[in-house]
Coordinates of C-alpha atoms in Angstrom, one line a residue:
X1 CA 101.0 52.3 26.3
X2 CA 102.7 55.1 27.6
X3 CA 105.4 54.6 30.1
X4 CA 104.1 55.7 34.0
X5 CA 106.4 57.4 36.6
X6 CA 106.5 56.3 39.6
X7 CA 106.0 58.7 43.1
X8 CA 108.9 59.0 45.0
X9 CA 108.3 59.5 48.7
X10 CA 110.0 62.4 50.6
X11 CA 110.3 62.4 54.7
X12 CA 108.2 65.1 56.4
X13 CA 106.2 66.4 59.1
X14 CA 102.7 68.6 58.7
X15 CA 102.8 71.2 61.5
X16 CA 100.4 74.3 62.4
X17 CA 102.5 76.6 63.5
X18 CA 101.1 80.1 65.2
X19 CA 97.7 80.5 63.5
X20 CA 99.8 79.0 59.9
X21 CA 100.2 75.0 58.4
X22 CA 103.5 74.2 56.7
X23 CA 105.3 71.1 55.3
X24 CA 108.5 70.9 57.3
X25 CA 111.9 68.9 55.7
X26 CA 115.3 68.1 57.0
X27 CA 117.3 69.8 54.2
X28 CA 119.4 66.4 53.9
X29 CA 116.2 64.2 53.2
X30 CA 115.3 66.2 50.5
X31 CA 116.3 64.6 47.0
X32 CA 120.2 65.9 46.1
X33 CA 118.7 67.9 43.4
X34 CA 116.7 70.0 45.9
X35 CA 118.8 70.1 48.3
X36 CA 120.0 73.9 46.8
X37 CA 118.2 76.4 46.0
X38 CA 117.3 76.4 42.1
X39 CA 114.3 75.3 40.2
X40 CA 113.9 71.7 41.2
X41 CA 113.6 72.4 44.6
X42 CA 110.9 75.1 43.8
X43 CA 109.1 72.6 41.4
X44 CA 109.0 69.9 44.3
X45 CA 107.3 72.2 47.1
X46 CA 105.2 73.2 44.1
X47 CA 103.7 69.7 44.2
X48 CA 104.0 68.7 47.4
X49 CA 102.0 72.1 48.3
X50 CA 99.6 71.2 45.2
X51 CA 100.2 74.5 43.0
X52 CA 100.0 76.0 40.5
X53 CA 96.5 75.4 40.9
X54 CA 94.3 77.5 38.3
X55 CA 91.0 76.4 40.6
X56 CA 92.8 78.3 43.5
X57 CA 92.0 75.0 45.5
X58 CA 94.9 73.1 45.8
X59 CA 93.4 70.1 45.9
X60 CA 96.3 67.7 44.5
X61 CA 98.6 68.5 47.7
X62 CA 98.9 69.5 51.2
X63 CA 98.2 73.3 50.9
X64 CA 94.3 74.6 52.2
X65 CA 94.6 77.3 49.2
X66 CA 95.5 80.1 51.7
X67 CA 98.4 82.0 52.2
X68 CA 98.4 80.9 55.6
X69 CA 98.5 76.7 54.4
X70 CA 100.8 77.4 51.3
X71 CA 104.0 77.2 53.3
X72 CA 107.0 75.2 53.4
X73 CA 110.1 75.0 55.6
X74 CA 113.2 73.8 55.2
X75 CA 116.0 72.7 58.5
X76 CA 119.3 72.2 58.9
X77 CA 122.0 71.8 60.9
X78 CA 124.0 75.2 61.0
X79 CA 127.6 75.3 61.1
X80 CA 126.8 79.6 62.1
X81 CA 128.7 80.1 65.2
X82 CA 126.5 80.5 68.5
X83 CA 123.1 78.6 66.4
X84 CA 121.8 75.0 66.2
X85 CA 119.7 75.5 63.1
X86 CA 119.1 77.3 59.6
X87 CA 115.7 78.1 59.0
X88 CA 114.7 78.7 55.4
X89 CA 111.4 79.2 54.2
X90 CA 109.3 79.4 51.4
X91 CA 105.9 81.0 50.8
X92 CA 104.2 78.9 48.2
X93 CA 101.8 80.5 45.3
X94 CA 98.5 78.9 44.9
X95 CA 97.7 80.1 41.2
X96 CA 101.4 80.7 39.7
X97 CA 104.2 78.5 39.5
X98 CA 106.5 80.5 42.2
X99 CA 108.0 80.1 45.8
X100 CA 108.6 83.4 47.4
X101 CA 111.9 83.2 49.3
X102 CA 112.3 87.0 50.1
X103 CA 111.1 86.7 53.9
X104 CA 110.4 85.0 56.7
X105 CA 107.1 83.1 58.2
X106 CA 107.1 84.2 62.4
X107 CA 103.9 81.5 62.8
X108 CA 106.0 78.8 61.6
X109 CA 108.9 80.0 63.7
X110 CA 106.9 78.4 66.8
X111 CA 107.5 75.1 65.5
X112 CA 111.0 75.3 64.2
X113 CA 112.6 74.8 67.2
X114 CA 110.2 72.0 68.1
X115 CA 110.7 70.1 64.7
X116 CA 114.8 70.1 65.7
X117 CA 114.8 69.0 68.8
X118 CA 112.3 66.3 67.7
X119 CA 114.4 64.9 64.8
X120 CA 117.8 65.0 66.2
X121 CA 119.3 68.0 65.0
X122 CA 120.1 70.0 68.6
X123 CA 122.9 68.9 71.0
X124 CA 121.1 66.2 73.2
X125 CA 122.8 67.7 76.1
X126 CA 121.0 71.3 75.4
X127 CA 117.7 69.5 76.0
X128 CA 116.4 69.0 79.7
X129 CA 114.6 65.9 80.8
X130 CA 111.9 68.2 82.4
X131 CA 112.0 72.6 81.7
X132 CA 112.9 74.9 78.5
X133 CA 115.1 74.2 75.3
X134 CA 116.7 77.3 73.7
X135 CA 117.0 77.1 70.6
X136 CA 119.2 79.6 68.2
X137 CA 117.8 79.7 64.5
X138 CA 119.6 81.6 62.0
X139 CA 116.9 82.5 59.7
X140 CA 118.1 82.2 55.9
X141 CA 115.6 84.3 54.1
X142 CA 116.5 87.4 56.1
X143 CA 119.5 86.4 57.6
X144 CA 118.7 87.2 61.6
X145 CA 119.1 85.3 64.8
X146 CA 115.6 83.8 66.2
X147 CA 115.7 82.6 69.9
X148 CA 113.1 79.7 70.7
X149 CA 112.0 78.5 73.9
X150 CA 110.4 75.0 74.1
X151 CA 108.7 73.6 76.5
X152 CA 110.6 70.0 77.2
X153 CA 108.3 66.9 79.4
X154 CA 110.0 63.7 79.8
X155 CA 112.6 64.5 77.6
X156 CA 110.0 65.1 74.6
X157 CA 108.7 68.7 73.3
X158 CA 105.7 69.9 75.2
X159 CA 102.6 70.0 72.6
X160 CA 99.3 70.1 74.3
X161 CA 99.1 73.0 77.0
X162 CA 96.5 75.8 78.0
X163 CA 97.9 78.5 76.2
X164 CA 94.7 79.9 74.0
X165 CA 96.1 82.2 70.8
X166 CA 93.1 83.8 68.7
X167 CA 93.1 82.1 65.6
X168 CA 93.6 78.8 66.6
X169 CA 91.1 76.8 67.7
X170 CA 92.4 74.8 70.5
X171 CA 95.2 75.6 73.4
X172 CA 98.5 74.5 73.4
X173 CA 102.2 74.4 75.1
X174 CA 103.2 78.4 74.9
X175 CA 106.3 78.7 73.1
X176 CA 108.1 82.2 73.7
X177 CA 109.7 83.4 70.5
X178 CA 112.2 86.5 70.5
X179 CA 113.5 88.2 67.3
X180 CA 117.2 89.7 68.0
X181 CA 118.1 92.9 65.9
X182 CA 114.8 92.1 63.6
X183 CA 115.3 95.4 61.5
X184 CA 117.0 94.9 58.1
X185 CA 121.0 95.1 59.2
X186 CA 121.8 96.4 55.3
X187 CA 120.0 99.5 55.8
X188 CA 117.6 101.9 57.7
X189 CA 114.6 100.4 60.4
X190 CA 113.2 103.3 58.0
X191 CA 114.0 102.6 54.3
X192 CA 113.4 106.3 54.0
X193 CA 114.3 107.8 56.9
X194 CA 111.2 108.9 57.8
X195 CA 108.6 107.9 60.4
X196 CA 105.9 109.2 57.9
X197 CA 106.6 109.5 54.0
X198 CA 103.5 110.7 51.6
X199 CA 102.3 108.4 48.9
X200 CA 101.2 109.1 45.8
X201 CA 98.6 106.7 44.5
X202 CA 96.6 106.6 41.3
X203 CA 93.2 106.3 42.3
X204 CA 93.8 106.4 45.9
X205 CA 95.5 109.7 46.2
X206 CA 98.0 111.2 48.7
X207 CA 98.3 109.4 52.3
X208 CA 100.7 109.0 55.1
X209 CA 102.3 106.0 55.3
X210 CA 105.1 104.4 57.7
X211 CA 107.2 102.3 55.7
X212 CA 109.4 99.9 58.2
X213 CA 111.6 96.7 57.9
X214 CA 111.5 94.8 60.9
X215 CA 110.3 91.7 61.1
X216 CA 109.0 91.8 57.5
X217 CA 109.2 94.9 55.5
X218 CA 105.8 96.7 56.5
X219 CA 103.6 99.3 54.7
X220 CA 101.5 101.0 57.6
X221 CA 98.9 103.2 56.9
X222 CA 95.7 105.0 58.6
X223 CA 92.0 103.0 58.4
X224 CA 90.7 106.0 57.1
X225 CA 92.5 107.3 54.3
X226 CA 92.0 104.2 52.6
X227 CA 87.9 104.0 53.0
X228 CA 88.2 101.6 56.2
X229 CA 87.7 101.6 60.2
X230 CA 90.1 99.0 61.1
X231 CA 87.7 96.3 62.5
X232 CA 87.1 95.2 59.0
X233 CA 87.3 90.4 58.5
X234 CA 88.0 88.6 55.4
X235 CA 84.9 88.6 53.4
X236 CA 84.7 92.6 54.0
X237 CA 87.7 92.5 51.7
X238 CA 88.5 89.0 49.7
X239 CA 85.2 88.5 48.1
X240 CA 85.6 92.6 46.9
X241 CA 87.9 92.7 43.7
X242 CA 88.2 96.6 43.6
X243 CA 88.8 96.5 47.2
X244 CA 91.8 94.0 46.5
X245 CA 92.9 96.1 43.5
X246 CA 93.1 98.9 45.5
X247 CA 95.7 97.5 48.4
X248 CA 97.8 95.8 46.1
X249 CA 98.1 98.7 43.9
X250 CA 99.0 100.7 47.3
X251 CA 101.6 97.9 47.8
X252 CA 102.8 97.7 44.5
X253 CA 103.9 102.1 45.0
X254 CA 104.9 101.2 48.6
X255 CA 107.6 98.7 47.5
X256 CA 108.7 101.4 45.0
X257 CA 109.3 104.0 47.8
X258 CA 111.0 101.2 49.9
X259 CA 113.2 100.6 47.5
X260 CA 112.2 96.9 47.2
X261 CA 112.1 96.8 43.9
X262 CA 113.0 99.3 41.0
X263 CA 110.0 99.1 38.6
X264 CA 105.7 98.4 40.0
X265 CA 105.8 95.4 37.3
X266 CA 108.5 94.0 40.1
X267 CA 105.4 93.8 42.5
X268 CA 103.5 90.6 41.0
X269 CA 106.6 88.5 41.1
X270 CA 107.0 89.8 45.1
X271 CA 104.1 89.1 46.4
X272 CA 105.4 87.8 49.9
X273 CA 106.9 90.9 50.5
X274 CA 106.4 94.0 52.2
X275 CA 103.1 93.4 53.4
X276 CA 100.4 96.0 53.5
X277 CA 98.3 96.6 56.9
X278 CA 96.2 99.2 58.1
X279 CA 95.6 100.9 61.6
X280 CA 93.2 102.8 63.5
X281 CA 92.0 103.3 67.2
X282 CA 90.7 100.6 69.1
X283 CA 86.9 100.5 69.3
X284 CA 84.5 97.2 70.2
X285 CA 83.8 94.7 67.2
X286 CA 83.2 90.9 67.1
X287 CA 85.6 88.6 66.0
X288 CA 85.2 86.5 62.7
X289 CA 85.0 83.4 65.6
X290 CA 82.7 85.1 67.1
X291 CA 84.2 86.7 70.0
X292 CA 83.5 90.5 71.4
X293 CA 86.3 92.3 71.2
X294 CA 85.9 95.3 73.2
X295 CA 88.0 98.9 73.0
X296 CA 89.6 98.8 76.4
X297 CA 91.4 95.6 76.1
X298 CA 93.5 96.9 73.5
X299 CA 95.5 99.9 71.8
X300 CA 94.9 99.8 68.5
X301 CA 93.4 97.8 65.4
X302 CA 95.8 96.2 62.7
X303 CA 94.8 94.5 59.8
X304 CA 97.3 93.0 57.1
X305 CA 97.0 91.2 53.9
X306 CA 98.9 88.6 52.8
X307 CA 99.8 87.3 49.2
X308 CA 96.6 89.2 48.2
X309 CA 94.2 88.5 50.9
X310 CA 93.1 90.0 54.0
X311 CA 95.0 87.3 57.2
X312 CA 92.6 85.9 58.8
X313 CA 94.5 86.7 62.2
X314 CA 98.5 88.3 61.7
X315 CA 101.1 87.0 60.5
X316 CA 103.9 86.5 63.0
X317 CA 106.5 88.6 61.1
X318 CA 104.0 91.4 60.6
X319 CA 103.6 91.3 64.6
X320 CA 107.5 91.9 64.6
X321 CA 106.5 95.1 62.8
X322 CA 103.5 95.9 64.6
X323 CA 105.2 95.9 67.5
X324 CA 108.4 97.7 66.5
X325 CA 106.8 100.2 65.2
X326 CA 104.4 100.5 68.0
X327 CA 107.9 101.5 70.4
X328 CA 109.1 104.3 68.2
X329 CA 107.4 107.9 68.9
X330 CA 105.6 109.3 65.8
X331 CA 104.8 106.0 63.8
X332 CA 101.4 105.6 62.6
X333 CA 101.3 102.7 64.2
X334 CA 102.5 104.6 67.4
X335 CA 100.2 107.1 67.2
X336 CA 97.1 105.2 66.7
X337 CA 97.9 103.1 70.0
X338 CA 98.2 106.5 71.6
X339 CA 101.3 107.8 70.9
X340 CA 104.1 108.0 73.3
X341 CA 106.7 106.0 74.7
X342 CA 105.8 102.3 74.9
X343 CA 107.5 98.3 75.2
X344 CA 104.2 96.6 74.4
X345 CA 101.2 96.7 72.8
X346 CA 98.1 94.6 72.7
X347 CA 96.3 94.7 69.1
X348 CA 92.8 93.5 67.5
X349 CA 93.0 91.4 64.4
X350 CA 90.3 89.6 62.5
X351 CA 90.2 86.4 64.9
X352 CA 90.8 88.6 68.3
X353 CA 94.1 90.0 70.4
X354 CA 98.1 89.2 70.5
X355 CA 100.2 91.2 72.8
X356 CA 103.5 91.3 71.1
X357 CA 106.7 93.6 72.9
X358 CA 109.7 95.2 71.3
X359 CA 112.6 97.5 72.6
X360 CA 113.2 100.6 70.6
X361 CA 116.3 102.6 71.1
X362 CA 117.7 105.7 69.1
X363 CA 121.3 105.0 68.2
X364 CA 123.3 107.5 66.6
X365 CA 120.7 109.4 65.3
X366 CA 118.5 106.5 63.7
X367 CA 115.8 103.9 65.9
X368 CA 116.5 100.6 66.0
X369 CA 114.9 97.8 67.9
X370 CA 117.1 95.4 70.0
X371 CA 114.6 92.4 70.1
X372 CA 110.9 91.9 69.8
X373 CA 108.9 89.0 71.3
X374 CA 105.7 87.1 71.2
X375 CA 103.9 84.1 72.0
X376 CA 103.1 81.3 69.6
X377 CA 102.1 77.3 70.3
X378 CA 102.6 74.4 67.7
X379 CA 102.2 70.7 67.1
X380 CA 102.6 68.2 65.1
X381 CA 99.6 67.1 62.5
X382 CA 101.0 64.2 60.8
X383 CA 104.4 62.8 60.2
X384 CA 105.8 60.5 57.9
X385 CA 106.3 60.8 53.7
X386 CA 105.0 63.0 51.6
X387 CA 104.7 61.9 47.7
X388 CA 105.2 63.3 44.7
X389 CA 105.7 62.2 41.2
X390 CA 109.2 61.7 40.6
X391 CA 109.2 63.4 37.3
X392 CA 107.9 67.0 38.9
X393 CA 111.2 67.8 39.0

């Protein structure tokens, strides 16, 4: 008979963060092995996630075989002068055996100041009986300051609320989320310099494209020069294989021109990062829940895909970028909202609106954006242990 493993159980809470779901873990529960970066921590959020799952289902684990569900998060203590936390996170594959670590998840920011102050890890005397908690997160992946603001009753975070966010079906506590400095510190806001480079695509052609790293590094381009109107929901795209070719081909020559990686075969393994999202003027459509969106309550239409598939609202970091790029004069993103000077901007995405607000400032010679700031809600779904066989790893 052969010999059976036993599962091991891991401490952790299920949280819908934004319009995402992610497995959240104290870095010190994890087992010692994982507790570092290398491949037994990868191997262990593979399982607990449920992937690689060749049936794209991920029905042995906690992921809902979308990019937005495939998610895990990881907390610690930070010993970073002026933060309370480390925030690294990893985007979970749900056909190949890989956790992308190359950015960040803005969704699941929203509950990763709530998951601290609920197990312990911020200074009790930071946290008000009744009011807000700020909480500073140094974010690993990209290495940038996040502030959180939760909302505190009783001495407990704030959950349940009446702030609605398209994409998720019930209200919540609001929790305000600003990202300091979110452009990439190592180089450029603009990898190339330019507010508008030219791509060269096989099989697409030549388009304009603004190529920016805020947030997430971004890949905007026009509606139009890629066959599309901008009011487009998921099964206009996922269920349409040539369709999906096409954008991650147009990612794939994006990342080369952003210098993100140094060969297209470099793409596959990156799939996290940059995103690719397309813009356009606003103009009335109905929202995949079923809601009229109508042209004058916004400024322009995003849509964004993510590891693959068309978001079914935006991702948080892609907001970052949205919005940043939104502030600087000349951006496609700029110009499709109008064009001009602007601190905010209201979008349509496949499940309705998000305001989102950034400052843009040119500093010698070059923009940058001080901050950029949105609203989010999360809660808890279930806490406890997760399980896992303790040979996964």
């Amino acid at each position: 008979m052969a010999e059976h493993v036993a599962q091991i159980k891991i401490p952790a809470v299920y949280y819908r963060g934004g319009t995402s779901k992610g497995i959240f873990f104290k870095r010190s529960d994890l087992p010692e092995a994982a507790q570092e970066p290398g491949a037994a921590r990868d191997k262990i959020l593979l399982r607990v996630i449920g992937s690689p799952d060749p049936y794209g289902k991920q029905i042995d684990g906690l992921g809902n075989a979308s990019s937005s569900t495939s998610k895990a998060v990881i907390i610690d203590k930070s010993s970073r002068e002026g933060h309370d936390i480390d925030y690294l996170f990893g985007q979970v594959s749900i056909d190949k055996p890989f956790v992308d670590w190359s950015g960040n998840c803005g969704n699941l920011t929203a509950a990763v100041g709530a998951f601290a102050v609920s197990q312990g890890l911020i200074n009790p005397a930071k946290i008000p009986q009744n009011g807000i908690c700020t909480v500073y997160i140094w974010q690993k992946n990209i290495g940038k300051t996040i502030v959180a603001h939760i909302p505190i009753t009783n001495g407990e975070v704030q959950e349940t609320g009446d702030f609605e966010l398209d994409g998720v079906t019930f209200p919540a506590a609001e929790v305000q989320i600003e990202f300091l400095d979110p452009a990439d510190g190592e180089g450029d806001m603009f990898p190339t310099g330019n507010l508008v480079d030219e791509l060269d695509v096989p099989g697409i052609g030549r388009l304009k494209a603004t190529l920016i790293n805020s947030g997430i590094p971004t890949i905007f381009v026009n509606a139009a020069d890629i066959g599309y109107i901008g009011t487009e929901l998921q099964d206009d795209i996922n269920n349409n294989a040539a369709a999906l070719e096409k954008l991650e081909t147009l990612r794939a020559y994006g990342a080369l021109k952003m210098g993100l990686i140094k060969d297209l075969s470099e793409a596959a393994a990156r799939q996290h990062t940059p995103k690719i999202a397309w813009v356009a003027a606003p103009e009335d459509y109905v929202s995949s829940g079923g809601k009229t969106i109508k042209a004058a309550d916004i400024d322009i239409l995003v849509r964004a895909m993510s590891m693959g598939k068309l978001h079914h609202a935006m991702m948080g970091t892609a907001s970052v970028a949205v919005a940043t790029a939104a502030a600087v004069p000349g951006t496609l993103v700029n110009l499709a909202a109008g064009g001009g000077e602007r601190s905010q901007v209201v979008f349509g995405h496949p499940s309705g609106t998000l305001r989102v607000g950034a400052a843009a400032e040119m500093r010698n010679g070059k923009w940058t954006v001080v901050k950029a700031s949105m609203s989010r809600s999360a809660r808890i779904i279930m806490e406890g242990f997760v399980r896992v066989p303790g040979d996964c790893f």
